[in-house]
Short mmCIF file of C-alpha atoms and ligand atoms in Angstrom, two decimals:
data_model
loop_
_atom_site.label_atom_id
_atom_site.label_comp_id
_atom_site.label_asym_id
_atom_site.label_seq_id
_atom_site.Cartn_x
_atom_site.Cartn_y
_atom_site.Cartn_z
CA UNK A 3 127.57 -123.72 -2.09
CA UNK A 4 125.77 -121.89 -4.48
CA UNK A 5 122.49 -119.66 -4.65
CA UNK A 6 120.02 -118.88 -7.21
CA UNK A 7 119.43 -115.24 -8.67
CA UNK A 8 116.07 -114.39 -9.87
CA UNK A 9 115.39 -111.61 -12.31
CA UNK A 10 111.66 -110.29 -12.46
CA UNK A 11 110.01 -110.10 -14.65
CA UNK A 12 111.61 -112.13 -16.90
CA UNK A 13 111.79 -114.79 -14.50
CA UNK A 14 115.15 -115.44 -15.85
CA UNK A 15 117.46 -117.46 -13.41
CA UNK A 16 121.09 -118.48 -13.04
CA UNK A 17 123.35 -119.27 -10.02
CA UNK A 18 125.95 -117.72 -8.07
CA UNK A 19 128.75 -118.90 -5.63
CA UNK A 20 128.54 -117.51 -2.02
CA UNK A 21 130.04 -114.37 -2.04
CA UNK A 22 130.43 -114.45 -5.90
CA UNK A 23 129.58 -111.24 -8.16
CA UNK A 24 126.03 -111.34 -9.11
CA UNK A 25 127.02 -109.54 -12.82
CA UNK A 26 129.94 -111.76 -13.58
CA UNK A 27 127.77 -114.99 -12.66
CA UNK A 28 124.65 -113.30 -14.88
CA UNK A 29 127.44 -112.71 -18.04
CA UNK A 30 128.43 -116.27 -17.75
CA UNK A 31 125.05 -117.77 -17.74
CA UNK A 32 124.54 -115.47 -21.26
CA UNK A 33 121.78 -113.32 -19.28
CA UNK A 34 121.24 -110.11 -20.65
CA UNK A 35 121.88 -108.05 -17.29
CA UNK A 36 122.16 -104.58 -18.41
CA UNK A 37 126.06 -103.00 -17.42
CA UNK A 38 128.59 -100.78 -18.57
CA UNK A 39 131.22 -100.15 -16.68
CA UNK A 40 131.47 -102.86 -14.12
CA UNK A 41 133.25 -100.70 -11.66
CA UNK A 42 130.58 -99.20 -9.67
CA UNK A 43 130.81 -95.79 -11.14
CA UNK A 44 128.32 -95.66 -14.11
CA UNK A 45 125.06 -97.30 -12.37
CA UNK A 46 124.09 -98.94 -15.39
CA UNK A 47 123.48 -102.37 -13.67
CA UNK A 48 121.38 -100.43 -10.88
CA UNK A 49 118.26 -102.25 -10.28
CA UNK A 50 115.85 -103.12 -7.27
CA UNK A 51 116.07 -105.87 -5.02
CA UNK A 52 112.93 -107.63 -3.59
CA UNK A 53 114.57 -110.23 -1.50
CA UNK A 54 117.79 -111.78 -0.34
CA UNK A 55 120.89 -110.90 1.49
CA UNK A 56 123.66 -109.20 -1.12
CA UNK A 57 126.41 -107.20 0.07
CA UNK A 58 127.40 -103.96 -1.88
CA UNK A 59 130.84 -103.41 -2.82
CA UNK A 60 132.80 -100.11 -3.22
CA UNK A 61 131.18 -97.77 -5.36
CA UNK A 62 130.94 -94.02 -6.56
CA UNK A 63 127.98 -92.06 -5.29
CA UNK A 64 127.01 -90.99 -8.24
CA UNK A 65 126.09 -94.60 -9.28
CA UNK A 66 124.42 -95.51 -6.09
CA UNK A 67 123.56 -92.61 -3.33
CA UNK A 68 122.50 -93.59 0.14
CA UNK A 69 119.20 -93.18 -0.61
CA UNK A 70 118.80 -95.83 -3.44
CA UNK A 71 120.59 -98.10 -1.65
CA UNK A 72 118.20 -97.71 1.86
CA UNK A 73 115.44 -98.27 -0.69
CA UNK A 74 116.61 -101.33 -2.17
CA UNK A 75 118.41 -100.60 -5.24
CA UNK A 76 121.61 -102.16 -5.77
CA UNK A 77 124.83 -102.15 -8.46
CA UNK A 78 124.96 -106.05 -9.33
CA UNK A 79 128.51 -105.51 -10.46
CA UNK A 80 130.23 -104.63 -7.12
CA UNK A 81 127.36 -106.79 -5.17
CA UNK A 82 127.70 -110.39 -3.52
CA UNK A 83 124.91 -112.61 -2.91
CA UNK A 84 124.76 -114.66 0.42
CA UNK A 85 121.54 -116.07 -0.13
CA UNK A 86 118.93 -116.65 -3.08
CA UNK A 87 118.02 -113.23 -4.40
CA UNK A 88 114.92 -112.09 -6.12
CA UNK A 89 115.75 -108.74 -8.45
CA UNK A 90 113.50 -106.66 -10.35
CA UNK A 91 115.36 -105.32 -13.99
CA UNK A 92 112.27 -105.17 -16.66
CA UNK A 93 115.39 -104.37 -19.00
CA UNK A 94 116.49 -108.52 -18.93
CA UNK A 95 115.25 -109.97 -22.38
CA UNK A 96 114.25 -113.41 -22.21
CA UNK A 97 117.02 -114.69 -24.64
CA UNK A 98 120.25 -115.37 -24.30
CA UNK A 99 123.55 -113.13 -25.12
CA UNK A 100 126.42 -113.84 -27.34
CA UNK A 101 129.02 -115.97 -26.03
CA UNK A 102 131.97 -113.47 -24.50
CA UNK A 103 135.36 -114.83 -25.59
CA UNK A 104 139.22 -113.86 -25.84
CA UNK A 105 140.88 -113.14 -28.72
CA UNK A 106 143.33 -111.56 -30.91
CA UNK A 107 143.19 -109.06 -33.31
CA UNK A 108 145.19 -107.74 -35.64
CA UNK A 109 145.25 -103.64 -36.63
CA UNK A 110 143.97 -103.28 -40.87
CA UNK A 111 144.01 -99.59 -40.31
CA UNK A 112 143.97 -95.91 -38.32
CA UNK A 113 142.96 -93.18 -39.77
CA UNK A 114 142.13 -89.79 -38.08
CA UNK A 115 138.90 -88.61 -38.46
CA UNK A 116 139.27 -85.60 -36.66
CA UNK A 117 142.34 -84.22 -35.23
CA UNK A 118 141.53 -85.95 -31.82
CA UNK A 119 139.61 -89.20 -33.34
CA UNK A 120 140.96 -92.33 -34.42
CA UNK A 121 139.12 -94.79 -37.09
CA UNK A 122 140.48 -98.33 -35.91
CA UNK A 123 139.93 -101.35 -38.26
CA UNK A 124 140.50 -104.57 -36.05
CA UNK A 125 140.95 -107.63 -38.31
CA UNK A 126 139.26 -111.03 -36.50
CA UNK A 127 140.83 -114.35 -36.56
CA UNK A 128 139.51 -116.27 -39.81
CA UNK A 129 139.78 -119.38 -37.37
CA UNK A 130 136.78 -118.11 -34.57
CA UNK A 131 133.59 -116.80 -34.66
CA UNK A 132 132.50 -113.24 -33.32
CA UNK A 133 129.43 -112.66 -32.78
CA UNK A 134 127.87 -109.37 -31.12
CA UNK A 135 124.51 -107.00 -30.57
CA UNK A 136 124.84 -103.97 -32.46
CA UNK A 137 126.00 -101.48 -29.79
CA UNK A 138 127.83 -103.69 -27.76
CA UNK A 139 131.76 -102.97 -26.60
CA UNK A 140 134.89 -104.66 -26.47
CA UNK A 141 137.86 -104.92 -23.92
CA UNK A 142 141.39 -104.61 -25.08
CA UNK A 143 143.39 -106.77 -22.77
CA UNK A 144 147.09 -104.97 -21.41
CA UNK A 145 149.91 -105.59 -19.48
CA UNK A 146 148.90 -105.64 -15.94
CA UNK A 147 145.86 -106.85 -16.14
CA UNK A 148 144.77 -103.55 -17.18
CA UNK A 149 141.59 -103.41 -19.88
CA UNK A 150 140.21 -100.68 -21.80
CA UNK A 151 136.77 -100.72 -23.56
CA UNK A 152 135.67 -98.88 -26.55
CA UNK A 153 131.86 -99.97 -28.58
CA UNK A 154 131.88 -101.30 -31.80
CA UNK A 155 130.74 -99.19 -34.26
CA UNK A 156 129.27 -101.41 -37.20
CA UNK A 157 126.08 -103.93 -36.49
CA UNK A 158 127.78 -106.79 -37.55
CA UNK A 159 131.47 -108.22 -38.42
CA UNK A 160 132.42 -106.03 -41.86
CA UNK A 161 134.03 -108.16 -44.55
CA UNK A 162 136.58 -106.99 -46.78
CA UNK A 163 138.01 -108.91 -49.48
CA UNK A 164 141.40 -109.41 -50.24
CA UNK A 165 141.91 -110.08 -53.87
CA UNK A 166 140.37 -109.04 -57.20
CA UNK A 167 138.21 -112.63 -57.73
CA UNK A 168 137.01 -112.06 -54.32
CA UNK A 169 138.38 -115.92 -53.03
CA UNK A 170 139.04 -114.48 -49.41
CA UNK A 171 137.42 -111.99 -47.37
CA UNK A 172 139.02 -110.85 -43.98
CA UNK A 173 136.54 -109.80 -41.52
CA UNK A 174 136.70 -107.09 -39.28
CA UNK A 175 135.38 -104.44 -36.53
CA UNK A 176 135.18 -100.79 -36.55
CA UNK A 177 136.18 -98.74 -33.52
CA UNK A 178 136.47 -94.60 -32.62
CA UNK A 179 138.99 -93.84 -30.23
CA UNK A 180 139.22 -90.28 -28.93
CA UNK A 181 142.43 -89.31 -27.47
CA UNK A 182 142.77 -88.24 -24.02
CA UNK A 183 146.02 -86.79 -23.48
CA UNK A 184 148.26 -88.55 -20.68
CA UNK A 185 145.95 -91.89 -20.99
CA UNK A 186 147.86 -94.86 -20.90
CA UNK A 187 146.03 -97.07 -24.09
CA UNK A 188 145.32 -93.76 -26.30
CA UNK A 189 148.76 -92.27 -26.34
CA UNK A 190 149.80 -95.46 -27.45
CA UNK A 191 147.28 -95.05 -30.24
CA UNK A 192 147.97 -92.02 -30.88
CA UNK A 193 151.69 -92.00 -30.69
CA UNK A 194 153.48 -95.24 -30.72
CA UNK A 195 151.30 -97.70 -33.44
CA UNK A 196 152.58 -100.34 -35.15
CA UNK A 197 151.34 -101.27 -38.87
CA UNK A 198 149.43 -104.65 -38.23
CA UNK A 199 150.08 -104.33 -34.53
CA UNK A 200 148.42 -107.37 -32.52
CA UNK A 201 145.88 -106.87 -29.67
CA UNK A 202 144.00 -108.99 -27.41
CA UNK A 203 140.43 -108.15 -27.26
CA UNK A 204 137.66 -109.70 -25.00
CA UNK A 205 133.76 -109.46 -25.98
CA UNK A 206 131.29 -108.62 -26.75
CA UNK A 207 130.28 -106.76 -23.56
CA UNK A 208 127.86 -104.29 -21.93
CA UNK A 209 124.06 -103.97 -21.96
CA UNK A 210 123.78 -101.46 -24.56
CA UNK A 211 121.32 -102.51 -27.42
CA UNK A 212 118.10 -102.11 -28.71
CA UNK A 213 115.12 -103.41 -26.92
CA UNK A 214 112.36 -104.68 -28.95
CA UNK A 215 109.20 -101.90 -28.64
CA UNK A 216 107.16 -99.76 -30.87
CA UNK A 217 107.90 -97.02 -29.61
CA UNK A 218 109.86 -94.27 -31.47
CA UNK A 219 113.52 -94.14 -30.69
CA UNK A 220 115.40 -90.86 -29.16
CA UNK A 221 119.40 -92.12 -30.06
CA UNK A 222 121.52 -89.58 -28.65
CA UNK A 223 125.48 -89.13 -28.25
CA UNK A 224 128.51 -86.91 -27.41
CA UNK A 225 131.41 -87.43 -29.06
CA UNK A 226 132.38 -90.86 -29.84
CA UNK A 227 129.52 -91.91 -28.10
CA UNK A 228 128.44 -91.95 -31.72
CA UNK A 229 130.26 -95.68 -32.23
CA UNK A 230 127.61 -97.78 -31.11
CA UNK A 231 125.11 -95.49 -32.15
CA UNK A 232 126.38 -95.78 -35.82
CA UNK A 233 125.75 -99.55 -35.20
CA UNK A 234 122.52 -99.40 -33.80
CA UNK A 235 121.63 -97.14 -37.38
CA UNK A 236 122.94 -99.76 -38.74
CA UNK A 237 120.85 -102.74 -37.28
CA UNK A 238 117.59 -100.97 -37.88
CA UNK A 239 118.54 -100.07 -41.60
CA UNK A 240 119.66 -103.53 -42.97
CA UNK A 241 117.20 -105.77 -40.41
CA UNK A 242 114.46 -108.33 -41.56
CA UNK A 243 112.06 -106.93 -39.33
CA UNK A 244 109.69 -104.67 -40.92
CA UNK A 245 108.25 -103.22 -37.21
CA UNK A 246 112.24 -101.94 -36.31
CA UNK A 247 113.18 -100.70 -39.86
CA UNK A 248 109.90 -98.37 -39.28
CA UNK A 249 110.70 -96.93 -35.98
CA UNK A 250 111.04 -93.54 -36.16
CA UNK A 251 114.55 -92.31 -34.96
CA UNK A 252 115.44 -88.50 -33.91
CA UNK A 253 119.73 -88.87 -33.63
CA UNK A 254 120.94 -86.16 -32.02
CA UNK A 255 124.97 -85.91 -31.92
CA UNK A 256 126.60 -83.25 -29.56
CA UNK A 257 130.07 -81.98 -29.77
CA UNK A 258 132.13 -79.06 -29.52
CA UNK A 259 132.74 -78.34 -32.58
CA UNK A 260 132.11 -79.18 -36.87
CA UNK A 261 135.72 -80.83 -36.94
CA UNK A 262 133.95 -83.51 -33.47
CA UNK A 263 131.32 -84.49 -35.45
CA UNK A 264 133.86 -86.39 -37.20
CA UNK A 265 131.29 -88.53 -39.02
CA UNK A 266 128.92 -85.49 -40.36
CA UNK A 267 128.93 -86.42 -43.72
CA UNK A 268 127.61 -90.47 -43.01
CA UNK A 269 125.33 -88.96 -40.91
CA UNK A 270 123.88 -86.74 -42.69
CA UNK A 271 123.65 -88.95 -45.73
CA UNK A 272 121.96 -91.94 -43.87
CA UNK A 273 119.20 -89.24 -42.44
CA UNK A 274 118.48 -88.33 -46.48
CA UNK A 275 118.57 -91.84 -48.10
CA UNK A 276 116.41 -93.13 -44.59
CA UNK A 277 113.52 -90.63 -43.92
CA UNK A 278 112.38 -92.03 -40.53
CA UNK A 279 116.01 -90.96 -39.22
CA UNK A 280 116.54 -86.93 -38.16
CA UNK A 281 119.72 -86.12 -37.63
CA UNK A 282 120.07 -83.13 -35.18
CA UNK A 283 123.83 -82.08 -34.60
CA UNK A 284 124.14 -79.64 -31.74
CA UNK A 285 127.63 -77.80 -31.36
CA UNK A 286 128.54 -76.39 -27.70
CA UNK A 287 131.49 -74.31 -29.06
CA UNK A 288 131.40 -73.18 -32.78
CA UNK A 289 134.40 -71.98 -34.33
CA UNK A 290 133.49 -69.18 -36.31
CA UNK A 291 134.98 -70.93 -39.45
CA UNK A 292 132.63 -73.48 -38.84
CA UNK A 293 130.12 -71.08 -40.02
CA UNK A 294 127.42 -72.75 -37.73
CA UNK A 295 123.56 -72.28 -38.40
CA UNK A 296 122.50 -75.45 -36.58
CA UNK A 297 121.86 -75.84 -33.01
CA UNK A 298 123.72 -75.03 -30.33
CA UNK A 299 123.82 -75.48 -26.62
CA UNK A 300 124.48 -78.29 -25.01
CA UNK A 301 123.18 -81.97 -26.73
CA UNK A 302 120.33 -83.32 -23.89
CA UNK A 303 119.13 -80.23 -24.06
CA UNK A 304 117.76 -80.28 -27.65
CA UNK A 305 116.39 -83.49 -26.92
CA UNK A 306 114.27 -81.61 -24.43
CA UNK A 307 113.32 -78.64 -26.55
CA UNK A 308 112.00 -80.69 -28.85
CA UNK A 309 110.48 -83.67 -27.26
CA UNK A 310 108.82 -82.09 -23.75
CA UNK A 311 106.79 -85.60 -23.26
CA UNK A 312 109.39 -88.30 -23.72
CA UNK A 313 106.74 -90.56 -21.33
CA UNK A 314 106.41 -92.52 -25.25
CA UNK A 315 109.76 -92.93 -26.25
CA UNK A 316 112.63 -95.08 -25.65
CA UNK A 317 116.46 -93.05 -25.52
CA UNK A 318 119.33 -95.13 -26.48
CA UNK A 319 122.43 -92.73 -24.47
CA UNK A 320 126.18 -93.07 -24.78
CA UNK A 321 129.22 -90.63 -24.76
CA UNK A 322 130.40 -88.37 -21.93
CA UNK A 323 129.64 -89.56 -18.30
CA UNK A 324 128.39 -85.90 -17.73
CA UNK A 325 126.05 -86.36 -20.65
CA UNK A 326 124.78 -89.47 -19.94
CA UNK A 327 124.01 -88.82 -16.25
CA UNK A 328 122.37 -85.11 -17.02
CA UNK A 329 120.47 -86.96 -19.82
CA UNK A 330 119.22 -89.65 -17.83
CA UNK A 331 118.14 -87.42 -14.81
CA UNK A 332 116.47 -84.79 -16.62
CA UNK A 333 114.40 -86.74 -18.97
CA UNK A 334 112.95 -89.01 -16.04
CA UNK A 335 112.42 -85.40 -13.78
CA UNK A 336 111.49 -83.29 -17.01
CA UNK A 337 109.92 -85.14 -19.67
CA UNK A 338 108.65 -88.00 -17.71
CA UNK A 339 110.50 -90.77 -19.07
CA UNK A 340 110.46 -94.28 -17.57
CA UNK A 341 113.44 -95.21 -16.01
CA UNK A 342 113.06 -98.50 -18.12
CA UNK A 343 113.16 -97.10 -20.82
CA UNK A 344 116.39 -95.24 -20.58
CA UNK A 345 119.25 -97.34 -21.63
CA UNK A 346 123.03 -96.01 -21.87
CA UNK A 347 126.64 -96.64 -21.76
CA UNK A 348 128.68 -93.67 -20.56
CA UNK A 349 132.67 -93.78 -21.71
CA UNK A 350 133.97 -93.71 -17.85
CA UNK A 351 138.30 -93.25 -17.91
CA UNK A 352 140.19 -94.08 -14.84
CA UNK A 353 139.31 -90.43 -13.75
CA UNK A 354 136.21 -91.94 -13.07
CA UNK A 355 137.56 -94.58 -10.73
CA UNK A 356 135.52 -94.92 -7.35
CA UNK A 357 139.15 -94.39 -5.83
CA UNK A 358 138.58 -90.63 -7.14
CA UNK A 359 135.09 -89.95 -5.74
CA UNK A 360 135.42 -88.40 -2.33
CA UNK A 361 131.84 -89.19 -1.32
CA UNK A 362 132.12 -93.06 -2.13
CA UNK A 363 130.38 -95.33 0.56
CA UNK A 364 132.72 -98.02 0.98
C1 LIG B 12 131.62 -99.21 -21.74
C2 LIG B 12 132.63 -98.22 -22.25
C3 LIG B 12 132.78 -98.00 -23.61
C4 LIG B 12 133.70 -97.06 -24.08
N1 LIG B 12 133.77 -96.84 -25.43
C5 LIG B 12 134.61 -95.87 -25.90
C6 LIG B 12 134.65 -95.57 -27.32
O1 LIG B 12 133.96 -96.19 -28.14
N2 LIG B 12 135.47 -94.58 -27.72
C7 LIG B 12 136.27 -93.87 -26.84
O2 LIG B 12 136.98 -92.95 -27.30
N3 LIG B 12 136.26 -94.16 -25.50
C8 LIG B 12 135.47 -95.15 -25.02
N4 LIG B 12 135.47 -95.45 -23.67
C9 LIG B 12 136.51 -94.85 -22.79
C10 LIG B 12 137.79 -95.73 -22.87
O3 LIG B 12 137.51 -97.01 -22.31
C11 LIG B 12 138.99 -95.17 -22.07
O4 LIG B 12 138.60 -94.91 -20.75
C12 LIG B 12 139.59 -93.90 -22.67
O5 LIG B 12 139.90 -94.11 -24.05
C13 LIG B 12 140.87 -93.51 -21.94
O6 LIG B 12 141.79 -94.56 -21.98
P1 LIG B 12 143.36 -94.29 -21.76
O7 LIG B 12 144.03 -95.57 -21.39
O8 LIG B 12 143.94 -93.53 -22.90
O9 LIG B 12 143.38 -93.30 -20.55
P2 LIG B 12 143.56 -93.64 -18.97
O10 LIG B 12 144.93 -94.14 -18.71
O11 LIG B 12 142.43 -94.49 -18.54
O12 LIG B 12 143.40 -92.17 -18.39
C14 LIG B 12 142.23 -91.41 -18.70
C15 LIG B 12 142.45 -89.92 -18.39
O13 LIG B 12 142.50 -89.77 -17.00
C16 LIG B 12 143.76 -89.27 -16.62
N5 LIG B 12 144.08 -90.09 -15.42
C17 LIG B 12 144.72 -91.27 -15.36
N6 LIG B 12 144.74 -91.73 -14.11
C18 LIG B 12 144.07 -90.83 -13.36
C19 LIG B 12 143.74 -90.76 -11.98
N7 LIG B 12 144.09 -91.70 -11.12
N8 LIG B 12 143.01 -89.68 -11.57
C20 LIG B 12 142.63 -88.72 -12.42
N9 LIG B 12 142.93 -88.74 -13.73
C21 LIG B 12 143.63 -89.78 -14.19
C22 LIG B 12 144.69 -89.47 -17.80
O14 LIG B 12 145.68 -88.47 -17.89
C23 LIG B 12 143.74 -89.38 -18.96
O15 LIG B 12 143.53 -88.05 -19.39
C24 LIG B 12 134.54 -96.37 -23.17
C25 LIG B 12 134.42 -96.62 -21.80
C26 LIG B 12 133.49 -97.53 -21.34
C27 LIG B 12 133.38 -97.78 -19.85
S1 LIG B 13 128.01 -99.25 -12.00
FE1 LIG B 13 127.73 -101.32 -12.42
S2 LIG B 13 128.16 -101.50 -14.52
FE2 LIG B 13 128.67 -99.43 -14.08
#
């Protein structure tokens, strides 16, 4: 037996077993449910239900409190449906999402872009298509079932070509990997990779992308959190369509540190040869070798210094889950933005883990 999920209003549909996950059975049907970590602890797939029976899974507070969840909101990717269900997301587009597939990849190069950031080049099989939104993420796929995501950081497969009379071209994504010391996938990257080392990815994944609009564009990221951002840049800058390539943009980048902004120079360079991008960098810790004269303090901030009345704009959010879920709440409490118009993925770890929040409903 199977039921039908409405989304509103896009008046998108698509069905679901009994009991089946309402996110997984959305992904499969290409529907462009907005997620990110699909573990009940980021509440990017948090949206309102006006009718049916679901029943909510385990999940961190933080994503879900008590309170949205007695008014009606739910986390479709730790919720069941047991009947037809009616749910309100005004983030669903009305076309469909690139197909998500399995794959392997093989590593062109690492290079360290900061002492704690890795530059991964992923070679794709010349045999299969890939095809992704700018700012969308991938899976690796390790032993144990184990995954662990990280956004692609160009707009598009990059090709590269292999000989002099350019007769083959070997395509590839980008990827920046900060190292967290004692992770299982990073010290691996970190410590123990192989030259041409095969992976198995699965994508492209998540919700994170831009939504068509006219309005301008706050983009704003902590630390690597700059990956799909980059891409996004990217999409606007080489796109067809006159309306996005003259958006403006305000990119604001936070990090610690000169040496985390391990990008600066691209940055910078894209904001000079593309005048409707700013780039703000805002630095929480200076060194005083860094000889900083910028901004300082912490990145969402800035964003709110500058832009009081964000009731206008749409913010594109991704980095730190600290960032992400200060961002999200002060803008809608501060500056009045909608919550529709807030769209993020925040870089949860396994610290993260529902398992590790004490006030979990279960
Ligand atoms: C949608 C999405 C996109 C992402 N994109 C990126 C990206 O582009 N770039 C990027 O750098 N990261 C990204 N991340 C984060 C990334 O997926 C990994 O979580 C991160 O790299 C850590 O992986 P790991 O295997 O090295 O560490 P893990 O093994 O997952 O451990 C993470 C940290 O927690 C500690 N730890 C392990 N287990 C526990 C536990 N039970 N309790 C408490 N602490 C524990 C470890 O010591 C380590 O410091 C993204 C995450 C998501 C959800
Ligand atoms: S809480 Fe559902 S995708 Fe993160």
């Amino acid at each position: 037996m199977s039921f039908t999920v409405t989304i509103e209003p896009s008046a998108r549909q698509f069905s679901v077993p009994q009991g089946g996950n309402i996110l997984a059975a959305g992904i499969q049907a290409g529907i462009s449910l907005p997620y990110g970590c699909k573990d009940g602890a980021c509440g990017s797939c948090r949206c309102k239900k006006i009718s049916g029976t679901v029943v909510q899974g385990e999940h961190q507070a933080r994503a879900l409190s008590p309170e949205d969840a007695a008014n009606g909101f739910i986390l479709t990717c730790c919720a069941s449906a047991h009947s037809d269900i009616v749910l309100e997301s005004r983030q669903v587009l009305d076309v469909g999402m690139p197909a998500v597939k399995k794959m392997p990849v093989r590593l062109m190069s690492a290079e360290k872009k900061a002492p704690d950031v890795m530059l991964l080049k992923l070679q794709l099989p010349q045999t299969e298509t890939f095809e992704f939104r700018a700012g969308q993420y991938i899976d690796f796929l390790l032993k144990d079932g184990q995954k662990r995501s990280y956004s692609i950081a160009n707009d598009k497969p990059q090709v590269q070509a292999v000989d002099d009379a350019n007769t083959s071209a070997l395509r590839f994504i980008e990827l920046h990997v900060r190292h967290m010391p004692g992770g299982l996938f990073t010290d691996h990257l970190f410590h123990a990779l192989k030259d041409k080392e095969i992976f198995r990815i699965e994508g492209p994944l998540g919700g994170f992308f831009l939504r068509p609009s006219d309005k301008p564009m706050i983009f704003l990221a902590s630390g690597t959190g700059f990956a799909p951002i980059k891409a996004l840049i990217e999409q606007v800058m080489t796109s067809s369509d006159e309306a996005l390539k003259h958006r403006p943009i305000a990119l604001y980048w936070g990090a610690r540190t000169l040496a985390d902004l391990y990008l600066f120079d691209w940055a910078q360079q894209t904001s000079i040869a593309w005048p409707q991008l700013r780039f703000i960098p805002v630095l929480s810790e200076p060194k005083a070798q860094d000889a900083w004269q910028g901004r300082t303090g912490w990145v969402h901030k800035a964003v709110l210094e500058d832009h009081p009345n964000l009731s206008g704009h749409q913010v594109y959010a991704c980095g730190a889950p600290v960032m992400v879920d200060a961002a999200r709440k002060d803008f809608m409490e501060q500056a009045q933005l909608s919550g529709d118009e807030f769209f993020a993925d925040a870089f949860l770890s396994l610290a993260d883990t529902p398992k590790n929040d004490a006030q979990a409903p279960k």
